[in-house]
Amino acid sequence: MSWGTELWDQFDNLEKHTQWGIDILEKYIKFVKERTEIELNYAKQLRNLSKKYQPKKNSKEEEEYRYTACKAFLSTLNEMNDYAGQHEVISENMTSQITVELARYVQELKQERKSHFHDGRKAQQQIETCWKQLESSKRRFERDCREADRAQQYFEKMDADINVTKADVEKARQQAQTRHQMADDSKADYSSYLQKFNHEQHEYYHTHIPNIFQKIQEMEERRIVRIGESVKTYAELDRQVIPIIGKCLDGIVKAAESIDPKNDSQLVVEAYKSGFEPPGDIEFEDYTQPMKRTVSDNSLSNSRGDGKPELKFGGKSKGKLWPFIKKNKLMSLLTSPHQPPPPPPASASPSAVPNGPQSPKQQKEPLSHRFNEFMTSKPKIHCFRSLKRGGATPEDFSNLPPEQRRKKLQQKVDELNKEIQKEMDQRDAITKMKDVYLKNPQMGDPASLDHKLAEVSQNIEKLRLEAQKFEAWLAEVEGRLPARSEQSRRQSGLYDTQSAPAVNNCAQDRESSPDGSYTEEQSQESEVKVLATDFDDEFDDEEPLPAIGTCKALYTFEGQNEGTISVVEGETLYVIEEDKGDGWTRIRRNEDEEGYVPTSYVEVYLDKNAKGAKTYI
């Protein structure tokens, strides 16, 4: 089968067909290019998704990834990142091995096709030229023959007429001979052109066109083969990454299999274990006897005789149970009803409120008053500054339960030891460099390193003193922690373990009686301290409020009062608490900066999917 013999008269159709083949190839290139864009976008979205759920550094979220379930989730995120990388590999390989190669091949194919059809058209023009020459010689031969016939007839007529002179007859005879000669010459030319045309026509249909069409056929077949190879490459490029994708999925499965609920449960114990022991049984108090009631060894009641009201909560053990009361229940007892802050200014211009309205967060002072009323005594309320969110943490972590305090102190000691080791390594390096300078003065001045060496030594000394301070606190805590092998201890001994320094130096050192129980003079202040440290932990562990939308500052607001935040006109921030009808909206700029601004100063865009968000703006 050959296009040259089978399709010798289909030059135009072959030209259309080959152009269609090139269009198909370009369409396939466009398809692969769009596939690579999809792969890139998919990989980008996967990477963004993985990055979005990665734990933030130096945050509480990062600490949560100690648990095996969270580690498995983190491994899943990392594997998805590698999974996205394989889709990027697919895109890159398809671009380099299919799109670029086929684009180059299409250009070559167009040039080859143009050359073949140019040769075909040239052969057509050649045969057409021969045909025109043949037709011209044929018409000339026909015309000369007619002229020769007319001249012969005219001669015969003149020769038969007796009235014509001999000279006229001779002239007619010569004219006839000339016309016959011209006819013979035209005949010879016509015969020559006819032979030439037949030769050219034979060459055209049996040599030139078959060769040209054969080349076009081979070109078209190469195009078809190239498309087939590209489709195969398309599949192979996908197949090449399947093993790596399989490893990513195997990594996810392995991470899932590594989840250990027992280990996670143990981590919860280590994270939240206070070191306290459960309170003992409450002893029976006999009120039928007229004499003074007996006070048990482990009683924490305050029986001071100075006329002040006693600090009791329905029984001796109530004071001991304070550290274990749920925060929401206790807060419901202590907090006062919500008082709305002053409304924002009526004028929306920034100049109308130079200092801004009062802070909406004025609810902490009523908490102290309410607690005063509830306690019906005179405890040192300023000890509860740690209740305020964002309050400073004591350096010795005395606000934490014993076990948690021990862990924090141990962590701090380890960090200081690492810093000391780092400084010592730096000192050793500087010392070696100084020795090199001493041996080779041309390399540097040894005296130039004395200042740096002294500075490093001073840093080491400071770090050692800091480490000794924390080690002393750690030894103090470890010496007072209950032994793990003991089954129970008396409650008086239990509360003796709580005699850590008070928060912000707002309480005095506790004293205990020889038998381990607190003296009556300290019981009131002790119970207040237990509540303070417990509340400090509760507030420190609180999660930041999630964003429920965004807002744009319409005017500049300078929040100079407590609880407010300054904004600049046109600034975009996150909304974490919408207006509750008091004219204030709570916003956040970043993880550390949040506060209230007047609602009239911002334009709020709430997220419809956020919890508690409304549908209006």
XYZ file of C-alpha atoms in Angstrom:
617
model
C 0.000 0.000 0.000
C 1.432 3.286 -1.102
C -0.119 6.702 -1.177
C 1.849 7.436 -4.387
C 0.017 4.744 -6.343
C -3.279 4.613 -4.503
C -3.785 8.339 -3.970
C -1.977 9.754 -7.021
C -4.812 12.174 -7.718
C -5.584 13.218 -4.057
C -2.988 15.905 -3.569
C -5.397 18.399 -1.965
C -6.981 15.825 0.346
C -3.581 14.646 1.524
C -2.657 18.227 2.247
C -5.786 18.616 4.410
C -5.214 15.272 6.146
C -1.621 16.028 7.123
C -2.686 19.409 8.477
C -5.358 17.663 10.538
C -2.684 15.300 11.909
C -0.589 18.238 13.054
C -3.668 19.773 14.690
C -4.264 16.511 16.571
C -0.666 16.533 17.792
C -0.980 20.117 18.974
C -4.235 19.267 20.732
C -2.474 16.434 22.579
C 0.328 18.809 23.578
C -2.256 21.217 24.961
C -3.876 18.359 26.905
C -0.560 17.349 28.506
C 0.238 20.974 29.311
C -3.079 21.405 31.122
C -2.441 18.136 32.974
C 0.916 19.473 34.197
C -0.786 22.650 35.416
C -3.343 20.563 37.290
C -0.553 18.507 38.882
C 1.277 21.651 39.940
C -1.861 23.213 41.407
C -2.725 19.971 43.178
C 0.792 19.719 44.610
C 0.641 23.357 45.702
C -2.707 22.832 47.420
C -1.414 19.705 49.152
C 1.656 21.560 50.386
C -0.462 24.465 51.621
C -2.786 22.017 53.355
C 0.143 20.269 55.024
C 1.669 23.604 56.049
C -1.663 24.851 57.386
C -1.951 21.997 59.877
C 1.726 21.876 60.868
C 2.222 22.783 64.541
C 3.470 26.281 65.182
C 6.921 26.497 66.681
C 7.275 27.472 70.335
C 3.563 27.106 70.951
C 1.370 24.885 73.066
C 0.249 23.127 69.898
C 3.808 21.884 69.392
C 3.768 20.284 72.845
C 0.647 18.325 71.936
C 2.621 16.392 69.314
C 4.258 14.315 72.013
C 1.262 12.005 71.841
C 1.487 9.102 69.417
C -1.827 9.985 67.772
C -0.599 13.523 67.109
C 2.749 12.162 65.921
C 0.864 9.957 63.468
C -1.031 12.987 62.232
C 2.250 14.914 61.884
C 3.740 11.991 59.945
C 0.680 12.066 57.711
C 1.266 15.768 57.043
C 4.922 15.128 56.217
C 4.067 12.204 53.956
C 1.464 14.330 52.198
C 4.189 16.882 51.607
C 6.294 14.172 49.946
C 3.182 12.998 48.123
C 2.785 16.503 46.720
C 6.425 16.422 45.641
C 5.754 13.374 43.490
C 2.983 15.209 41.684
C 5.454 18.002 41.040
C 7.824 15.378 39.612
C 5.039 14.174 37.305
C 4.462 17.715 36.112
C 8.164 18.383 35.530
C 8.739 15.101 33.675
C 5.674 15.552 31.476
C 6.769 19.059 30.637
C 10.332 18.079 29.728
C 9.709 14.689 28.118
C 6.371 15.251 26.371
C 5.370 18.883 26.027
C 8.770 20.324 25.099
C 9.764 17.389 22.889
C 6.467 17.306 21.028
C 6.483 21.067 20.554
C 9.924 20.805 18.951
C 8.778 17.851 16.846
C 5.702 19.754 15.655
C 7.909 22.545 14.350
C 10.097 20.039 12.513
C 7.006 18.284 11.178
C 5.580 21.513 9.845
C 8.827 22.298 8.060
C 9.025 18.808 6.537
C 5.400 18.901 5.438
C 5.905 22.318 3.892
C 8.939 21.047 1.977
C 7.134 17.973 0.604
C 4.091 19.851 -0.573
C 6.343 22.531 -2.052
C 8.013 19.827 -4.155
C 4.576 18.512 -5.127
C 3.391 21.925 -6.199
C 6.614 22.446 -8.133
C 6.032 19.190 -10.024
C 2.448 20.274 -10.684
C 3.640 23.584 -12.057
C 6.135 21.765 -14.305
C 3.502 19.479 -15.794
C 1.130 22.387 -16.182
C 3.820 24.338 -18.066
C 4.401 21.389 -20.420
C 0.680 21.102 -20.957
C 0.392 24.769 -21.837
C 3.269 24.463 -24.303
C 1.635 21.432 -25.859
C -1.681 23.231 -26.197
C 0.021 26.264 -27.710
C 1.920 24.202 -30.317
C -1.226 22.268 -31.084
C -3.214 25.445 -31.719
C -0.400 26.869 -33.842
C -0.183 23.642 -35.896
C -3.930 23.699 -36.396
C -3.834 27.332 -37.508
C -0.926 26.771 -39.907
C -2.700 23.792 -41.461
C -5.789 25.879 -42.122
C -3.689 28.661 -43.618
C -1.853 26.165 -45.837
C -5.191 24.741 -47.072
C -6.475 28.200 -47.887
C -3.232 29.098 -49.706
C -3.403 25.864 -51.714
C -7.011 26.493 -52.665
C -6.161 30.069 -53.670
C -3.252 28.835 -55.835
C -5.410 26.263 -57.559
C -8.058 28.891 -58.194
C -5.501 31.320 -59.665
C -3.935 28.579 -61.757
C -7.333 27.616 -63.239
C -8.257 31.205 -64.097
C -7.098 32.077 -67.679
C -7.431 35.739 -67.045
C -4.748 35.760 -64.279
C -1.229 36.554 -65.310
C 1.523 34.088 -64.957
C 3.203 36.233 -62.319
C 0.149 36.163 -60.072
C -0.064 32.425 -60.420
C 3.587 32.055 -59.499
C 3.080 34.298 -56.508
C 0.132 32.226 -55.345
C 2.123 29.034 -55.803
C 4.986 30.371 -53.716
C 2.539 31.515 -51.015
C 1.017 28.042 -50.861
C 4.432 26.443 -50.557
C 5.342 28.811 -47.713
C 2.166 27.961 -45.817
C 2.778 24.248 -46.302
C 6.283 24.679 -44.958
C 4.986 26.522 -41.891
C 2.424 23.795 -41.320
C 5.144 21.169 -41.504
C 7.241 23.123 -38.969
C 4.264 23.507 -36.623
C 3.602 19.811 -36.972
C 7.179 19.055 -35.986
C 6.934 21.396 -32.960
C 3.634 19.912 -31.907
C 5.043 16.424 -32.152
C 8.070 17.458 -30.108
C 6.004 19.111 -27.346
C 3.639 16.154 -27.317
C 6.479 13.752 -26.713
C 7.922 16.051 -24.035
C 4.578 16.363 -22.263
C 3.976 12.640 -22.343
C 7.411 12.104 -20.838
C 6.859 14.722 -18.160
C 3.413 13.349 -17.410
C 4.783 9.871 -17.053
C 7.515 11.095 -14.764
C 4.992 13.129 -12.771
C 2.509 10.322 -12.123
C 4.957 7.458 -11.885
C 8.029 9.023 -10.311
C 7.698 12.487 -8.799
C 4.250 12.230 -7.201
C 4.779 8.670 -5.858
C 8.085 9.728 -4.283
C 6.605 12.861 -2.759
C 3.509 11.072 -1.510
C 5.665 8.274 -0.134
C 7.662 10.801 1.902
C 4.428 12.387 3.113
C 3.136 8.952 4.066
C 6.315 8.176 5.990
C 6.096 11.582 7.704
C 2.499 10.922 8.719
C 3.333 7.459 10.007
C 6.203 8.876 12.076
C 3.759 11.393 13.541
C 1.373 8.597 14.496
C 4.204 6.584 16.052
C 5.355 9.656 17.962
C 1.882 10.177 19.400
C 1.811 6.542 20.490
C 5.206 6.879 22.163
C 4.078 10.055 23.916
C 0.952 8.367 25.235
C 3.090 5.513 26.517
C 5.497 7.969 28.130
C 2.507 9.713 29.675
C 1.530 6.481 31.400
C 5.101 5.546 32.334
C 5.708 8.890 34.037
C 2.692 8.228 36.227
C 3.843 4.684 36.850
C 7.355 5.776 37.894
C 6.109 7.696 40.944
C 3.692 4.992 42.068
C 6.357 3.183 44.175
C 7.298 6.417 45.957
C 3.644 7.333 46.446
C 3.162 3.828 47.782
C 5.986 4.439 50.253
C 4.282 7.646 51.351
C 1.058 5.758 51.922
C 2.975 2.992 53.695
C 4.494 5.662 55.925
C 1.009 6.882 56.804
C -0.098 3.327 57.582
C 3.037 2.765 59.666
C 2.359 5.987 61.562
C -1.200 4.846 62.201
C 0.068 1.506 63.488
C 2.504 3.273 65.808
C -0.328 4.901 67.753
C -0.122 3.631 71.316
C -3.101 4.552 73.517
C -1.338 3.323 76.652
C 1.645 5.542 75.951
C -0.637 8.524 75.322
C -2.421 7.836 78.576
C 0.929 7.774 80.378
C 1.858 11.091 78.767
C -1.386 12.581 80.081
C -0.415 11.393 83.555
C 3.039 12.952 83.213
C 1.596 16.189 81.847
C -1.082 16.769 84.461
C 0.019 14.816 87.542
C 0.094 17.249 90.449
C 2.057 15.152 92.940
C -0.664 15.507 95.551
C -2.263 12.501 97.198
C -6.023 12.038 97.582
C -7.457 13.392 100.848
C -8.092 10.990 103.662
C -11.350 10.173 105.401
C -13.198 12.937 107.208
C -13.305 12.280 110.904
C -16.531 12.385 112.841
C -17.004 15.540 114.886
C -19.146 15.138 117.951
C -21.166 18.273 118.672
C -23.163 16.693 121.505
C -20.420 17.321 124.042
C -20.431 20.740 125.664
C -16.674 20.844 125.590
C -14.654 22.259 122.688
C -14.756 19.921 119.688
C -11.683 17.915 118.965
C -9.581 19.025 116.076
C -8.116 16.172 114.058
C -4.478 16.035 113.088
C -5.244 16.678 109.451
C -7.790 19.492 109.996
C -7.261 22.697 108.074
C -9.933 24.764 109.825
C -9.005 28.165 111.152
C -9.828 28.528 114.849
C -8.053 31.767 115.515
C -9.268 33.484 118.670
C -8.903 37.037 117.495
C -12.592 37.426 116.674
C -12.187 37.086 112.897
C -14.620 34.833 111.065
C -13.410 31.319 110.334
C -12.456 30.286 106.810
C -14.347 27.004 106.364
C -16.243 25.397 103.522
C -18.683 23.072 105.209
C -16.098 20.723 106.682
C -12.426 20.110 107.318
C -11.699 18.546 103.983
C -13.308 21.288 101.922
C -10.125 23.309 101.941
C -8.216 20.329 100.614
C -10.662 19.775 97.801
C -10.323 23.346 96.489
C -7.517 22.488 94.037
C -9.801 19.926 92.380
C -12.935 22.045 91.917
C -13.790 22.522 88.244
C -13.012 25.968 86.949
C -16.394 26.663 85.362
C -18.212 25.739 88.572
C -15.953 27.891 90.709
C -16.103 30.802 88.316
C -19.891 30.661 88.390
C -19.653 31.202 92.139
C -17.095 33.974 92.036
C -17.791 36.114 88.981
C -20.181 39.011 89.128
C -22.919 39.626 86.540
C -21.599 41.035 83.274
C -21.634 44.814 83.289
C -21.583 46.341 79.801
C -18.792 48.857 79.196
C -19.532 52.462 78.274
C -20.775 52.655 74.665
C -18.392 53.894 71.947
C -18.505 57.590 71.027
C -21.341 58.797 68.832
C -18.922 60.479 66.434
C -17.059 58.082 64.178
C -14.191 60.447 63.508
C -10.874 59.582 65.108
C -10.542 63.057 66.582
C -13.799 62.678 68.491
C -12.203 60.225 70.924
C -8.569 61.095 71.444
C -8.025 58.649 74.259
C -10.775 56.193 73.444
C -13.537 54.937 75.703
C -12.896 52.945 78.805
C -11.750 49.373 78.464
C -14.527 46.832 78.173
C -12.511 44.352 80.202
C -13.297 45.754 83.661
C -14.672 42.534 85.076
C -11.625 41.370 86.983
C -12.046 43.767 89.946
C -15.610 42.557 90.684
C -14.138 39.028 90.769
C -11.990 40.041 93.743
C -14.869 41.767 95.516
C -17.154 38.815 94.944
C -14.464 36.504 96.263
C -14.115 38.736 99.317
C -17.803 38.468 100.006
C -17.730 34.711 99.447
C -14.777 34.105 101.721
C -16.167 36.459 104.448
C -12.618 37.053 105.568
C -9.620 39.234 104.788
C -7.277 37.157 102.653
C -4.574 38.843 100.646
C -6.460 39.332 97.435
C -3.407 40.780 95.679
C -2.014 37.256 95.712
C -4.478 36.463 92.902
C -2.759 38.591 90.305
C -1.829 35.371 88.621
C -5.530 34.962 87.866
C -5.237 37.737 85.339
C -4.650 36.357 81.917
C -1.148 36.940 80.707
C 0.269 37.442 84.240
C 3.965 36.801 84.834
C 4.956 33.264 85.803
C 7.158 32.960 88.923
C 10.749 32.133 88.114
C 10.717 29.081 90.380
C 7.356 27.862 88.972
C 5.933 27.894 92.486
C 2.469 28.401 91.020
C 2.476 24.807 89.729
C 1.694 21.573 91.564
C 4.787 19.744 92.845
C 5.068 17.183 90.044
C 4.544 19.755 87.288
C 6.921 22.134 89.017
C 9.573 19.416 89.164
C 9.216 18.765 85.426
C 9.461 22.466 84.579
C 12.525 22.912 86.787
C 14.176 19.821 85.302
C 13.474 21.127 81.813
C 14.968 24.498 82.729
C 18.073 22.839 84.194
C 18.548 20.782 81.016
C 18.217 23.886 78.864
C 20.772 25.755 80.956
C 23.186 22.805 80.799
C 22.879 22.785 76.997
C 23.601 26.503 76.870
C 26.590 26.013 79.191
C 27.932 23.251 76.961
C 27.465 25.461 73.916
C 29.360 28.324 75.538
C 32.117 25.934 76.646
C 32.484 24.629 73.103
C 32.738 28.206 71.910
C 35.355 28.937 74.550
C 37.369 25.887 73.499
C 37.195 26.983 69.872
C 38.391 30.498 70.755
C 41.190 29.028 72.882
C 42.368 26.827 69.994
C 42.217 29.789 67.631
C 44.294 31.836 70.096
C 46.894 29.040 70.246
C 47.065 29.041 66.465
C 47.574 32.822 66.469
C 50.326 32.459 69.069
C 52.133 29.883 66.945
C 51.510 31.780 63.690
C 51.291 35.523 64.405
C 50.826 36.286 60.710
C 47.364 34.681 60.865
C 46.027 37.097 63.480
C 46.547 38.948 66.726
C 46.035 36.706 69.803
C 45.174 39.706 71.956
C 42.135 40.417 69.785
C 40.496 37.258 71.163
C 40.961 38.100 74.851
C 37.831 40.243 75.012
C 35.701 37.563 73.356
C 37.178 34.861 75.590
C 36.444 36.909 78.709
C 32.903 37.547 77.528
C 32.291 33.824 76.940
C 33.743 32.934 80.341
C 31.488 35.514 81.961
C 28.472 34.015 80.187
C 29.442 30.551 81.394
C 29.681 31.784 84.972
C 26.274 33.455 84.749
C 24.704 30.329 83.302
C 26.270 28.162 85.999
C 24.904 30.388 88.740
C 21.494 30.267 87.078
C 21.712 26.481 86.798
C 22.709 26.166 90.459
C 19.709 28.269 91.460
C 17.288 26.049 89.527
C 19.051 22.890 90.740
C 18.529 24.049 94.302
C 14.835 24.574 93.655
C 14.688 21.182 91.947
C 16.375 19.484 94.916
C 13.926 21.205 97.238
C 10.940 19.959 95.217
C 12.305 16.433 94.821
C 12.990 16.275 98.531
C 9.374 17.140 99.335
C 7.648 15.014 96.686
C 5.899 11.945 98.110
C 7.683 8.659 97.526
C 6.156 6.688 94.666
C 6.226 3.442 96.653
C 4.124 4.800 99.504
C 0.453 3.932 99.369
C -0.885 6.798 101.415
C 0.168 9.682 103.546
C -1.614 11.759 106.091
C -3.320 14.873 104.825
C -1.158 17.039 107.025
C 1.893 15.612 105.290
C 0.230 16.112 101.919
C -0.287 19.811 102.451
C 3.227 20.120 103.753
C 4.360 19.329 100.151
C 2.484 22.404 98.991
C 4.615 24.816 101.006
C 6.348 26.255 97.927
C 7.061 30.009 97.772
C 3.923 32.037 97.076
C 3.277 33.696 93.709
C 4.825 37.170 93.300
C 6.082 37.063 96.933
C 2.587 37.872 98.133
C 2.507 35.212 100.902
C 4.825 34.374 103.757
C 6.568 31.066 104.352
C 4.353 28.470 105.889
C 5.024 26.914 109.243
C 3.975 23.443 110.243
C 3.561 21.827 113.582
C 5.943 19.046 114.644
C 3.403 16.417 113.638
C 3.231 17.737 110.058
C -0.109 19.583 110.211
C -0.563 23.286 109.607
C -0.949 25.600 112.544
C -4.236 27.352 112.941
C -2.534 30.658 112.263
C -1.809 29.717 108.641
C -4.807 27.681 107.471
C -6.770 30.592 106.032
C -3.909 31.861 103.871
C -2.964 28.305 102.812
C -6.359 27.598 101.330
C -6.316 30.867 99.412
C -2.891 29.972 97.958
C -4.100 26.569 96.791
C -6.937 28.208 94.884
C -4.618 30.821 93.393
C -2.135 28.307 92.034
C -4.913 26.135 90.673
C -6.525 29.062 88.904
C -3.178 30.184 87.539
C -2.771 26.789 85.852
C -6.283 26.885 84.496
C -5.777 30.274 82.868
C -2.298 29.488 81.541
C -3.580 26.373 79.773
C -6.480 28.189 78.143
C -6.559 28.002 74.352
C -6.691 31.292 72.400
C -10.086 32.104 70.979
C -10.463 31.117 67.302
C -11.031 33.794 64.677
C -14.656 34.049 63.528
C -14.020 36.554 60.766
C -12.042 39.620 59.741
C -12.519 43.360 60.006
C -11.165 46.479 58.370
C -10.442 49.612 60.416
C -12.466 52.531 59.074
C -10.712 55.047 61.328
C -7.612 55.223 63.472
C -8.233 54.325 67.121
C -5.637 54.669 69.852
C -6.475 52.275 72.651
C -4.764 53.710 75.686
C -6.897 52.004 78.319
C -6.587 48.474 79.616
C -8.126 45.850 77.343
C -8.203 48.049 74.215
C -5.921 47.819 71.194
C -4.762 50.534 68.809
C -5.636 50.227 65.108
C -4.716 52.260 62.027
C -7.181 53.238 59.318
C -7.310 50.628 56.580
C -5.688 47.908 58.715
C -7.132 44.363 58.445
C -7.399 42.266 61.626
C -9.059 39.082 62.898
C -12.354 39.140 64.806
C -12.400 36.747 67.774
C -15.520 38.018 69.561
C -18.336 39.942 67.941
C -20.269 42.821 69.442
C -22.494 41.555 72.268
C -24.596 44.679 72.206
C -22.196 46.769 74.281
C -20.605 48.606 71.344
C -17.252 46.770 71.510
C -15.716 44.174 69.211
C -12.802 41.977 70.264
C -10.054 41.652 67.634
C -6.586 40.138 67.262
C -3.611 41.384 65.305
C -1.352 38.389 65.950
C -0.907 35.728 68.606
C 0.190 38.224 71.269
C -1.833 41.349 70.459
C -5.578 41.361 70.994
C -8.116 43.663 72.575
C -11.316 45.628 72.061
C -12.116 48.442 69.636
C -15.364 50.372 69.168
C -17.628 48.523 66.758
C -18.348 51.755 64.872
C -14.652 52.096 64.040
C -14.438 48.864 62.054
C -16.276 47.076 59.275
C -16.773 43.436 60.269
C -16.893 40.468 57.884
C -17.941 37.380 59.818
C -17.221 33.866 58.542
C -20.547 32.071 58.028
C -18.931 28.731 58.862
C -17.416 29.961 62.117
C -19.033 28.815 65.338
C -21.388 31.450 66.666
C -21.011 33.723 63.639
C -24.028 35.586 62.325
C -24.987 35.948 58.720
C -24.921 39.758 58.540
C -21.962 42.095 58.223
